[in-house]
Amino acid sequence: MEHQRPKIVDVARLAGVSTATVSRVLSNPQVVSAETRRLVEEAIRQTGYRLNLAARNLRHRRTGGVVALVPNLSNPFFSQILAGIASVLAPAGYNLLVADTRAEGGESLLAYAEPSRADGLIVLDGSLPAEGLSRRVPVVLACEWIPGLAAPRVKIDNRQGAVMAVEHLIELGHTRIAHVAGPPGNVLSEARLAGTEQALAAHGLPAPRVFPGDFTLESGRRAGAEWLAVPRAERPTAVFLASDAMACGFIGEVQHHGITVPRDVSVMGFDDIELVAHMTPPLSTIRQPREAIGRHAAQRLLDRIAGDDRADDTVLPVELVRRGSTGIVAETPV
Amino acid sequence: MEHQRPKIVDVARLAGVSTATVSRVLSNPQVVSAETRRLVEEAIRQTGYRLNLAARNLRHRRTGGVVALVPNLSNPFFSQILAGIASVLAPAGYNLLVADTRAEGGESLLAYAEPSRADGLIVLDGSLPAEGLSRRVPVVLACEWIPGLAAPRVKIDNRQGAVMAVEHLIELGHTRIAHVAGPPGNVLSEARLAGTEQALAAHGLPAPRVFPGDFTLESGRRAGAEWLAVPRAERPTAVFLASDAMACGFIGEVQHHGITVPRDVSVMGFDDIELVAHMTPPLSTIRQPREAIGRHAAQRLLDRIAGDDRADDTVLPVELVRRGSTGIVAETPV
DNA sequence: ACGCTGAATGCAACCGATTACAAAAAGAAC
DNA sequence: GTTCTTTTTGTAATCGGTTGCATTCAGCGT
């Protein structure tokens, strides 16, 4: 008879009711009498009817979905944030979709900021253009943020985290402390660098030697190579890197050249990704509450969707995690 | 005047043409005369008109999107596959959305397999129920697969990879070789275990001691603890783990207890995730062509969407990567 | 001047649900 | 039995583009 996908009128016909009633059974069952409801449900089962979302979305002018824009899915750092987001969104009836801003062309990203595609947007990438994003769907910024954009931000105190990291090194007796920065222009890079400088200055120590980096493993490795190239007597005895991934690259490189951590150099990371607890030595780092960041971001977005237009910031606490990669400064320089 | 989002009729009115013409300018510009087109484009600019995707999708009966279902976004293994997928999908005019099958409830996943939500599905998780998936949208399975489901599969030869790993260890002189398996029931776990057994048998060696695991870092750490608990004289001198993540956990644990890799134990992983090249020692492993897996999966999906109904398998080659974590068996057992 | 062809455009039905409003049915009260 | 509520159901407009078919008009041949 009908090879096509059944529509709501097919169900209605079979159940002997109008399409309106079928629709009510679907989205507002309690207004339909028990008997009619049973009839309709049976008809739905028999026809194998499935709702067409495009049609519902068109009528409702909403999509029931939220899109998260992530700079780089390969960074395990983001996945736990996404889990936190999903844990809040799912009970609220929204589903989460993730798009990688690196993988997709820059232009096409704005396509996600359409009310006809998503009801809201959680942006985890600070390098997106502000102008395209405003005036479209509700947006919340998490972790990174976009300077020009008035939207709620959920973040950590990056500067304070850096201060804690550097003070930990200072407590261990280090005075020549280097920093490996994140990508230039990135808001996180800048805050962490500023915190580093602030902590050193507060303790009367000279400004740090800064090696360039971009948060990636490979850039950490290069920083390691640069550190090795510094004459031994001048080498920083401690290095604070702006991401755990870079710290991994750094440690791998210097260990490969016979350096022992933390005897020859103490290393601090930032993020506390799962892996670094299992390295040899385990990495000392600054823990970000990733799950909580995700949960708060999702909650703020739900608020915004519900009409709350405040654009205030949520700042979550970080935590110093002392592990084996940092130690007291060597008594006798070899 | 109008506070509402402009629709196509607003543009049409301003340009002095019909909605049909505006629509044509949008989706089929060459059929409209140059002059009219200019007029319409100007009107679009002035009104700030943006297409409503729900409406277009409803009419077209397609969405222009593909959903990838990933078991666990925190595993960096998947992100490169996703990059490969996006690199094929984007030029074809499809956009990619990612959903984490762990983060979302099981039931809600089937909601993604709706033609009104996505034009196709790439499933990277073998643990999903087959029945819900068939008969909905075109599906391609990548990496893992679902035994009952007739859909094209893009995968590697897991058994052959395991054989290569074990033969590498045998060449180095090892005879007591252990395996740390993936989660029971997983198709990859089983193929890799089978390959391990096959290679050992082919060389007249006894069946491997098998430690349980589930691909995660933590389960690798536990396997390390179990290995340490084996009396020294009986300890396997080489361990092949079914994932790199587990190998990291394993090495971290045994190094923590004074074991030196590869002197005391050789360790092989599987996957070649970026990080393992930077560990100390760098991990020997089996490389999966992740980017290529993603590209092939996306291409097969496009084929399917275009009506190609074959359900054949694509098998991509793996590669043995020799690094520092494997070495010749120690001459004199300490 | 007249018919013919093809390009450009408009009309209006359509995609598949939702929902305001109206009508009908069922109870309640007297 | 009649009137007034309250509940249940149906009618038809609507969400916002798309497209088959019809129409208009310019250009061309005879």
XYZ file of C-alpha atoms in Angstrom, chain A residues 25-256:
232
model
C -0.842 12.150 22.061
C 2.706 12.761 20.991
C 3.440 15.947 22.825
C 0.698 16.465 25.385
C -0.767 13.078 26.237
C -2.680 14.079 29.350
C -5.207 16.173 27.446
C -6.351 13.181 25.430
C -8.823 10.690 26.879
C -7.323 7.387 27.942
C -9.292 5.402 25.403
C -8.348 7.573 22.432
C -4.753 7.630 23.552
C -4.602 3.861 23.570
C -6.080 3.779 20.094
C -3.568 6.234 18.752
C -0.638 4.540 20.407
C -1.682 1.296 18.841
C -1.904 2.947 15.439
C 1.543 4.418 15.891
C 2.892 1.000 16.658
C 1.196 -0.581 13.691
C 2.317 1.988 11.176
C 5.812 2.280 12.604
C 5.346 5.993 12.615
C 8.290 8.221 13.491
C 8.103 11.934 14.030
C 9.663 14.200 11.431
C 11.897 16.543 13.347
C 12.320 19.055 10.580
C 8.598 19.638 10.539
C 8.339 19.947 14.289
C 11.342 22.249 14.448
C 9.893 24.452 11.755
C 6.668 24.844 13.638
C 8.217 25.192 17.073
C 10.955 27.458 15.941
C 13.434 25.555 18.015
C 15.625 22.528 17.478
C 16.121 20.886 20.844
C 19.830 20.803 20.225
C 22.918 22.598 21.387
C 26.174 22.782 19.495
C 29.574 22.923 21.142
C 32.415 24.431 19.147
C 35.715 22.906 20.164
C 39.082 24.062 18.845
C 40.589 20.642 18.713
C 38.944 17.373 19.435
C 42.248 15.560 19.697
C 42.952 17.361 22.914
C 41.645 15.071 25.639
C 41.226 18.129 27.777
C 37.932 18.971 26.097
C 36.204 15.655 26.271
C 35.523 15.813 29.972
C 34.102 19.267 29.603
C 31.797 17.905 26.956
C 30.750 15.136 29.301
C 29.875 17.742 31.901
C 27.857 19.678 29.353
C 25.964 16.614 28.232
C 25.164 15.659 31.808
C 23.212 18.880 32.271
C 21.718 19.119 28.802
C 20.349 15.597 28.557
C 17.967 15.840 31.546
C 16.769 19.174 30.187
C 15.751 17.527 26.939
C 18.512 18.936 24.780
C 20.967 16.931 22.842
C 24.554 17.922 22.320
C 26.419 18.010 19.076
C 30.080 18.789 18.761
C 31.880 20.472 15.924
C 35.624 20.868 15.570
C 36.504 24.397 14.591
C 39.828 23.339 13.142
C 38.455 20.558 11.013
C 35.758 22.696 9.460
C 36.426 25.789 7.446
C 36.146 29.021 9.374
C 33.312 30.382 7.290
C 31.082 27.393 7.745
C 31.244 27.736 11.496
C 28.875 30.621 11.544
C 26.358 28.267 10.032
C 26.142 26.587 13.414
C 25.116 29.822 15.028
C 21.732 29.678 13.347
C 18.562 29.436 15.372
C 17.288 27.004 12.799
C 20.181 24.684 13.527
C 20.714 24.917 17.256
C 19.002 26.578 20.165
C 22.286 27.560 21.699
C 26.008 27.479 21.320
C 28.798 26.715 23.733
C 32.049 28.050 22.406
C 35.291 26.583 23.692
C 37.470 28.375 21.190
C 38.576 31.921 21.796
C 39.846 32.492 18.285
C 36.450 32.787 16.654
C 35.335 36.119 15.244
C 33.083 37.977 17.674
C 30.955 39.768 15.143
C 29.530 36.695 13.487
C 28.496 35.171 16.751
C 26.550 37.917 18.368
C 22.925 38.570 17.386
C 22.221 34.985 16.474
C 21.628 32.290 19.029
C 22.347 32.367 22.754
C 26.027 31.796 23.332
C 28.064 30.828 26.352
C 31.839 30.925 26.368
C 33.725 28.308 28.315
C 37.425 28.081 29.144
C 38.565 30.422 26.453
C 36.643 33.510 25.603
C 36.332 36.046 22.859
C 37.371 39.512 24.001
C 34.794 41.516 22.085
C 31.822 39.290 22.748
C 29.270 40.019 25.434
C 28.255 36.554 26.569
C 28.427 34.699 29.861
C 31.823 33.194 30.496
C 32.596 30.116 32.491
C 36.251 29.883 33.232
C 38.937 29.354 35.771
C 41.270 31.889 37.250
C 44.140 31.255 34.912
C 46.323 33.917 36.407
C 45.835 32.541 39.892
C 46.577 29.042 38.652
C 49.872 30.227 37.235
C 50.650 32.004 40.479
C 50.047 28.796 42.402
C 52.249 26.830 40.040
C 55.118 29.269 40.258
C 54.855 29.688 44.018
C 55.045 25.937 44.373
C 58.320 26.027 42.462
C 59.579 28.949 44.509
C 58.787 27.103 47.732
C 60.944 24.246 46.506
C 63.828 26.689 46.286
C 63.886 27.433 42.594
C 64.928 30.877 41.462
C 65.626 30.402 37.766
C 62.164 29.577 36.569
C 61.179 29.449 32.911
C 57.777 29.533 31.322
C 56.599 27.839 28.152
C 53.723 29.899 26.874
C 50.653 29.014 24.892
C 49.951 30.440 21.453
C 50.458 34.214 21.231
C 47.248 36.179 21.427
C 45.335 33.438 23.168
C 43.611 34.724 26.288
C 44.678 31.725 28.327
C 48.302 32.071 27.279
C 48.318 35.658 28.315
C 46.694 35.119 31.675
C 49.042 32.304 32.549
C 52.068 34.268 31.484
C 50.879 37.247 33.476
C 50.401 35.072 36.557
C 53.886 33.684 36.159
C 55.420 37.118 35.978
C 53.306 38.352 38.844
C 54.356 35.536 41.181
C 58.023 35.919 40.364
C 57.902 39.670 40.855
C 56.060 39.273 44.145
C 58.942 37.188 45.404
C 61.615 39.505 44.104
C 62.732 37.114 41.400
C 63.700 38.088 37.871
C 61.251 37.863 35.038
C 61.020 34.369 33.559
C 62.701 33.202 30.457
C 59.792 32.511 28.120
C 59.889 29.811 25.484
C 57.241 29.923 22.746
C 54.638 27.208 22.502
C 51.119 26.553 21.317
C 49.727 24.056 23.851
C 50.652 21.087 21.654
C 52.871 18.173 22.515
C 55.205 18.967 19.682
C 55.711 22.551 20.782
C 56.570 21.230 24.246
C 59.174 19.000 22.682
C 60.682 21.974 20.884
C 60.766 23.908 24.137
C 62.648 20.972 25.640
C 65.178 21.189 22.841
C 65.591 24.899 23.433
C 66.031 24.377 27.130
C 68.733 21.812 26.407
C 70.480 24.338 24.199
C 70.873 26.774 27.089
C 74.356 26.547 28.661
C 74.124 24.346 31.711
C 75.024 27.041 34.218
C 72.244 29.303 33.022
C 69.537 26.716 32.596
C 66.338 27.329 34.477
C 66.074 24.728 37.221
C 62.322 24.697 36.934
C 59.929 25.068 34.008
C 56.246 25.858 34.166
C 54.425 24.965 30.965
C 51.034 26.385 30.082
C 49.566 22.970 29.246
C 50.044 19.363 30.267
C 50.451 18.309 26.674
C 53.467 20.578 26.340
C 54.835 19.276 29.616
C 54.687 15.744 28.222
C 56.560 16.791 25.126
C 59.110 18.681 27.178
C 59.807 15.825 29.577
C 60.037 13.318 26.761
C 62.601 15.434 24.958
C 64.872 16.204 27.901
C 64.726 12.660 29.272
C 65.734 11.473 25.842
